[in-house]
Coordinates of N, CA and C in Angstrom, one line a residue:
X1 N 97.6 122.5 128.7 CA 98.4 121.4 128.4 C 98.8 121.5 126.9
X2 N 100.1 121.3 126.7 CA 100.7 121.4 125.3 C 100.4 120.2 124.5
X3 N 100.4 120.4 123.2 CA 100.1 119.4 122.3 C 101.2 118.3 122.3
X4 N 100.9 117.1 122.3 CA 101.8 116.0 122.2 C 101.4 115.0 121.1
X5 N 102.3 114.6 120.3 CA 102.0 113.7 119.2 C 101.6 112.4 119.8
X6 N 100.5 111.8 119.5 CA 100.0 110.6 120.0 C 100.3 109.4 119.0
X7 N 100.3 109.7 117.7 CA 100.5 108.6 116.7 C 101.2 109.3 115.5
X8 N 101.6 108.5 114.6 CA 102.3 108.9 113.4 C 101.5 108.6 112.1
X9 N 100.3 109.1 112.0 CA 99.4 108.8 110.9 C 100.0 109.4 109.6
X10 N 100.0 108.6 108.5 CA 100.4 109.0 107.2 C 99.2 109.1 106.2
X11 N 98.1 108.5 106.6 CA 96.9 108.5 105.8 C 97.2 107.9 104.5
X12 N 96.7 108.4 103.4 CA 96.8 107.7 102.1 C 98.1 108.1 101.3
X13 N 98.8 109.1 101.7 CA 99.9 109.6 100.8 C 100.9 108.5 100.5
X14 N 101.5 107.7 101.5 CA 102.5 106.7 101.1 C 101.9 105.6 100.3
X15 N 100.6 105.2 100.6 CA 99.9 104.2 99.8 C 99.8 104.5 98.3
X16 N 99.4 105.8 98.1 CA 99.2 106.2 96.7 C 100.6 106.3 96.0
X17 N 101.6 106.8 96.7 CA 102.9 106.8 96.1 C 103.4 105.4 95.8
X18 N 103.2 104.5 96.7 CA 103.7 103.1 96.5 C 102.9 102.4 95.4
X19 N 101.6 102.7 95.3 CA 100.8 102.1 94.2 C 101.3 102.6 92.8
X20 N 101.6 103.9 92.7 CA 102.2 104.4 91.5 C 103.5 103.7 91.2
X21 N 104.4 103.6 92.1 CA 105.7 103.0 91.9 C 105.5 101.5 91.5
X22 N 104.6 100.8 92.1 CA 104.4 99.4 91.8 C 103.9 99.3 90.4
X23 N 102.9 100.1 90.0 CA 102.4 100.1 88.6 C 103.5 100.4 87.6
X24 N 104.3 101.4 87.9 CA 105.4 101.8 87.0 C 106.4 100.6 86.9
X25 N 106.7 100.0 88.0 CA 107.7 98.9 88.0 C 107.3 97.7 87.3
X26 N 106.0 97.3 87.4 CA 105.5 96.0 86.9 C 104.7 96.1 85.6
X27 N 104.4 97.3 85.1 CA 103.5 97.3 83.9 C 104.1 96.7 82.7
X28 N 105.4 96.8 82.5 CA 106.0 96.3 81.2 C 105.8 94.8 81.2
X29 N 106.0 94.1 82.3 CA 105.8 92.6 82.3 C 104.4 92.2 82.1
X30 N 103.5 92.9 82.8 CA 102.0 92.7 82.7 C 101.5 93.0 81.3
X31 N 102.1 94.1 80.7 CA 101.7 94.6 79.4 C 102.1 93.5 78.3
X32 N 103.2 92.9 78.5 CA 103.6 91.8 77.6 C 102.6 90.7 77.5
X33 N 102.0 90.3 78.7 CA 101.0 89.3 78.7 C 99.8 89.7 78.0
X34 N 99.3 90.9 78.4 CA 98.1 91.5 77.8 C 98.3 91.6 76.2
X35 N 99.4 92.2 75.8 CA 99.6 92.4 74.4 C 99.7 91.1 73.6
X36 N 100.3 90.1 74.2 CA 100.3 88.8 73.5 C 98.9 88.2 73.2
X37 N 98.0 88.4 74.2 CA 96.6 88.0 74.0 C 95.9 88.8 73.0
X38 N 96.2 90.1 73.0 CA 95.6 91.0 72.0 C 96.1 90.7 70.6
X39 N 97.4 90.3 70.5 CA 97.9 90.0 69.1 C 97.2 88.7 68.6
X40 N 96.9 87.8 69.5 CA 96.2 86.6 69.1 C 94.8 86.9 68.5
X41 N 94.2 88.0 69.1 CA 92.8 88.4 68.7 C 92.9 89.4 67.5
X42 N 94.1 89.7 67.1 CA 94.3 90.7 66.0 C 94.1 92.1 66.4
X43 N 94.3 92.4 67.6 CA 94.1 93.8 68.1 C 95.5 94.5 68.3
X44 N 95.6 95.8 68.1 CA 96.8 96.5 68.3 C 97.3 96.4 69.8
X45 N 98.6 96.5 69.9 CA 99.2 96.5 71.3 C 98.8 97.7 72.0
X46 N 98.6 97.6 73.3 CA 98.4 98.7 74.2 C 99.7 99.4 74.5
X47 N 99.7 100.7 74.7 CA 100.8 101.5 75.2 C 100.9 101.4 76.7
X48 N 102.1 101.6 77.2 CA 102.3 101.7 78.7 C 101.6 103.0 79.2
X49 N 101.1 102.9 80.4 CA 100.5 104.1 81.0 C 101.6 105.1 81.2
X50 N 101.4 106.3 80.6 CA 102.5 107.3 80.5 C 102.3 108.4 81.5
X51 N 101.1 108.6 82.0 CA 100.8 109.7 82.9 C 100.1 109.2 84.2
X52 N 100.6 109.6 85.3 CA 100.0 109.3 86.6 C 99.8 110.5 87.4
X53 N 98.5 110.7 87.9 CA 98.1 111.9 88.6 C 97.5 111.6 89.9
X54 N 97.7 112.4 90.9 CA 97.1 112.3 92.2 C 95.9 113.2 92.3
X55 N 95.6 113.8 91.3 CA 94.4 114.7 91.3 C 94.0 115.0 89.9
X56 N 92.8 115.6 89.7 CA 92.4 115.9 88.4 C 93.4 117.0 87.7
X57 N 93.6 116.8 86.5 CA 94.5 117.8 85.8 C 94.3 117.7 84.3
X58 N 95.2 118.4 83.6 CA 95.1 118.4 82.1 C 95.7 117.1 81.6
X59 N 95.0 116.5 80.7 CA 95.5 115.2 80.1 C 96.4 115.6 78.9
X60 N 97.7 115.3 79.0 CA 98.6 115.6 77.9 C 99.0 114.4 77.1
X61 N 98.7 113.2 77.6 CA 99.0 112.0 76.8 C 98.2 110.8 77.3
X62 N 98.0 109.9 76.4 CA 97.2 108.7 76.7 C 98.2 107.5 76.8
X63 N 97.9 106.5 77.6 CA 96.9 106.5 78.6 C 97.2 107.3 79.8
X64 N 96.2 107.7 80.5 CA 96.3 108.7 81.6 C 95.6 108.1 82.8
X65 N 96.4 107.9 83.9 CA 95.8 107.3 85.1 C 95.7 108.3 86.2
X66 N 94.5 108.4 86.8 CA 94.2 109.3 87.9 C 93.9 108.4 89.2
X67 N 94.7 108.7 90.2 CA 94.5 107.9 91.5 C 93.7 108.9 92.5
X68 N 92.5 108.5 92.8 CA 91.7 109.3 93.7 C 91.6 108.7 95.0
X69 N 91.9 109.4 96.1 CA 91.7 109.0 97.4 C 90.3 109.2 97.9
X70 N 89.6 108.2 98.3 CA 88.3 108.3 98.8 C 88.2 108.6 100.2
X71 N 87.1 108.3 100.8 CA 86.9 108.6 102.3 C 87.8 107.7 103.1
X72 N 88.2 108.3 104.2 CA 89.0 107.5 105.2 C 88.1 107.3 106.4
X73 N 88.0 106.0 106.8 CA 87.2 105.7 108.0 C 88.1 105.3 109.1
X74 N 87.8 105.8 110.3 CA 88.6 105.6 111.5 C 87.9 104.7 112.5
X75 N 88.6 103.9 113.2 CA 88.0 103.2 114.3 C 89.1 103.1 115.4
X76 N 88.6 103.2 116.6 CA 89.5 103.3 117.8 C 89.1 102.1 118.7
X77 N 90.1 101.4 119.2 CA 89.9 100.3 120.2 C 89.9 100.9 121.6
X78 N 90.2 100.0 122.5 CA 90.3 100.5 123.9 C 91.5 101.3 124.2
X79 N 92.6 101.1 123.4 CA 93.8 101.9 123.6 C 93.6 103.2 122.8
X80 N 93.5 104.4 123.5 CA 93.3 105.6 122.8 C 94.4 106.1 122.0
X81 N 95.6 105.5 122.2 CA 96.8 105.9 121.4 C 96.8 105.2 120.1
X82 N 96.0 104.2 119.9 CA 96.0 103.4 118.6 C 94.7 103.7 117.9
X83 N 94.8 104.1 116.7 CA 93.7 104.4 115.8 C 93.9 103.6 114.5
X84 N 93.0 102.9 114.1 CA 93.0 102.2 112.8 C 92.2 102.9 111.8
X85 N 92.7 102.9 110.5 CA 91.9 103.5 109.5 C 91.9 102.7 108.2
X86 N 90.8 102.9 107.5 CA 90.6 102.2 106.3 C 90.3 103.2 105.2
X87 N 90.9 103.1 104.1 CA 90.7 104.0 103.0 C 90.5 103.3 101.7
X88 N 90.0 104.0 100.7 CA 89.7 103.5 99.4 C 90.5 104.4 98.4
X89 N 91.2 103.7 97.5 CA 91.8 104.5 96.4 C 91.1 104.0 95.1
X90 N 90.6 104.9 94.3 CA 90.0 104.6 93.0 C 90.9 104.9 91.9
X91 N 91.0 104.1 90.9 CA 91.8 104.3 89.8 C 90.9 104.6 88.6
X92 N 91.2 105.8 87.9 CA 90.4 106.1 86.7 C 91.4 106.3 85.6
X93 N 91.2 105.5 84.5 CA 92.1 105.5 83.4 C 91.4 106.0 82.1
X94 N 92.0 107.0 81.5 CA 91.5 107.5 80.2 C 92.4 106.9 79.1
X95 N 91.8 106.1 78.2 CA 92.6 105.5 77.2 C 92.6 106.3 75.9
X96 N 91.7 107.2 75.7 CA 91.7 108.1 74.5 C 91.3 107.5 73.2
X97 N 90.5 106.4 73.2 CA 90.0 105.9 71.9 C 88.8 106.6 71.4
X98 N 88.7 106.8 70.1 CA 87.5 107.5 69.6 C 86.4 106.5 69.1
X99 N 86.9 105.3 68.7 CA 86.0 104.2 68.3 C 85.5 103.6 69.6
X100 N 84.2 103.7 69.9 CA 83.6 103.2 71.1 C 83.8 101.7 71.4
X101 N 83.7 100.9 70.3 CA 83.9 99.5 70.5 C 85.4 99.2 70.9
X102 N 86.3 99.8 70.3 CA 87.7 99.6 70.6 C 88.0 100.2 72.0
X103 N 87.4 101.3 72.3 CA 87.6 101.9 73.6 C 87.2 101.0 74.7
X104 N 86.1 100.3 74.5 CA 85.6 99.3 75.5 C 86.6 98.1 75.6
X105 N 87.1 97.7 74.5 CA 88.0 96.6 74.4 C 89.3 97.0 75.1
X106 N 89.8 98.2 74.8 CA 91.1 98.7 75.5 C 90.9 98.9 77.0
X107 N 89.7 99.4 77.4 CA 89.4 99.7 78.8 C 89.5 98.4 79.6
X108 N 88.9 97.3 79.0 CA 88.9 96.0 79.7 C 90.3 95.5 79.8
X109 N 91.1 95.6 78.8 CA 92.4 95.1 78.9 C 93.3 96.0 79.8
X110 N 93.1 97.3 79.9 CA 93.8 98.1 80.8 C 93.4 97.7 82.3
X111 N 92.1 97.5 82.5 CA 91.6 97.1 83.8 C 92.3 95.7 84.2
X112 N 92.4 94.8 83.2 CA 93.1 93.5 83.5 C 94.5 93.8 83.8
X113 N 95.2 94.7 83.1 CA 96.6 95.0 83.4 C 96.7 95.5 84.8
X114 N 95.9 96.5 85.2 CA 96.0 97.0 86.6 C 95.7 96.0 87.6
X115 N 94.7 95.1 87.3 CA 94.4 94.1 88.3 C 95.5 93.1 88.4
X116 N 96.2 92.7 87.3 CA 97.3 91.8 87.4 C 98.4 92.4 88.2
X117 N 98.7 93.7 88.1 CA 99.8 94.3 88.8 C 99.5 94.4 90.3
X118 N 98.3 94.9 90.6 CA 98.0 95.1 92.0 C 97.8 93.7 92.7
X119 N 97.2 92.7 92.1 CA 97.1 91.4 92.7 C 98.4 90.7 92.9
X120 N 99.3 90.8 92.0 CA 100.6 90.2 92.1 C 101.5 90.9 93.2
X121 N 101.2 92.1 93.5 CA 101.9 92.8 94.5 C 101.3 92.7 95.9
X122 N 100.3 91.9 95.9 CA 99.6 91.7 97.2 C 100.3 90.9 98.2
X123 N 99.6 90.2 99.1 CA 100.3 89.5 100.2 C 101.1 88.3 99.8
X124 N 101.1 88.0 98.5 CA 101.9 86.8 98.1 C 103.1 87.3 97.5
X125 N 104.3 86.8 97.7 CA 104.6 86.0 98.9 C 104.8 86.7 100.2
X126 N 104.9 88.0 100.1 CA 105.0 88.8 101.3 C 104.5 90.2 101.1
X127 N 104.4 91.0 102.1 CA 103.9 92.4 102.0 C 105.0 93.3 101.6
X128 N 106.2 92.8 101.2 CA 107.4 93.7 100.9 C 107.1 94.7 99.9
X129 N 106.3 94.4 98.9 CA 106.0 95.4 97.8 C 105.3 96.6 98.4
X130 N 104.5 96.4 99.5 CA 103.7 97.5 100.1 C 104.5 98.2 101.2
X131 N 105.4 97.5 101.8 CA 106.1 98.1 103.0 C 107.5 98.6 102.8
X132 N 108.1 98.2 101.7 CA 109.4 98.7 101.3 C 109.2 99.8 100.3
X133 N 109.5 101.0 100.6 CA 109.3 102.2 99.8 C 110.0 102.0 98.4
X134 N 109.3 102.2 97.3 CA 109.8 102.1 96.0 C 109.8 103.5 95.4
X135 N 110.8 103.9 94.6 CA 110.8 105.2 94.0 C 109.8 105.3 92.8
X136 N 109.2 106.5 92.7 CA 108.4 106.7 91.5 C 109.3 107.0 90.3
X137 N 109.1 106.3 89.2 CA 110.1 106.3 88.1 C 110.1 107.7 87.4
X138 N 109.0 108.4 87.4 CA 109.0 109.7 86.8 C 108.0 110.6 87.5
X139 N 108.0 111.9 87.2 CA 107.1 112.8 87.8 C 105.7 112.4 87.5
X140 N 104.8 112.6 88.5 CA 103.4 112.2 88.3 C 102.6 113.3 87.6
X141 N 103.2 114.5 87.6 CA 102.6 115.6 86.9 C 103.5 116.1 85.9
X142 N 103.2 116.1 84.6 CA 104.1 116.6 83.6 C 104.5 118.0 83.7
X143 N 105.7 118.4 83.3 CA 106.1 119.8 83.4 C 105.4 120.6 82.3
X144 N 105.4 121.9 82.5 CA 105.0 122.8 81.5 C 103.5 123.2 81.5

């Protein structure tokens, strides 16, 4: 019996690409909110995330975001042609501070930035942010 495609699984690839595109699209607006609060506290403004990577690599600029795809879990119902999957994407951000106290302060604000972006792109008001493919604004791996 010849192989026949039963489903069109994309796994994590489109989700990771969409997540990068959403962060790139929305980070300026979210960063304005974060930096306004930082200015009130007398802290320096944070820079926009400049590097996005889908795997470990050389860090050439800060801040540097690494999107790691975790385990994918599958479940199958009664219909053998339908398979559901659940996956986890971990975000690791390197902010590059040498002062440990400021590094913690920056890390918390960057975590807040990413949370604001991902939460606002969620199911409210629709899933359009996740289902309408957005372009990635720049290469995720720097040249050279």
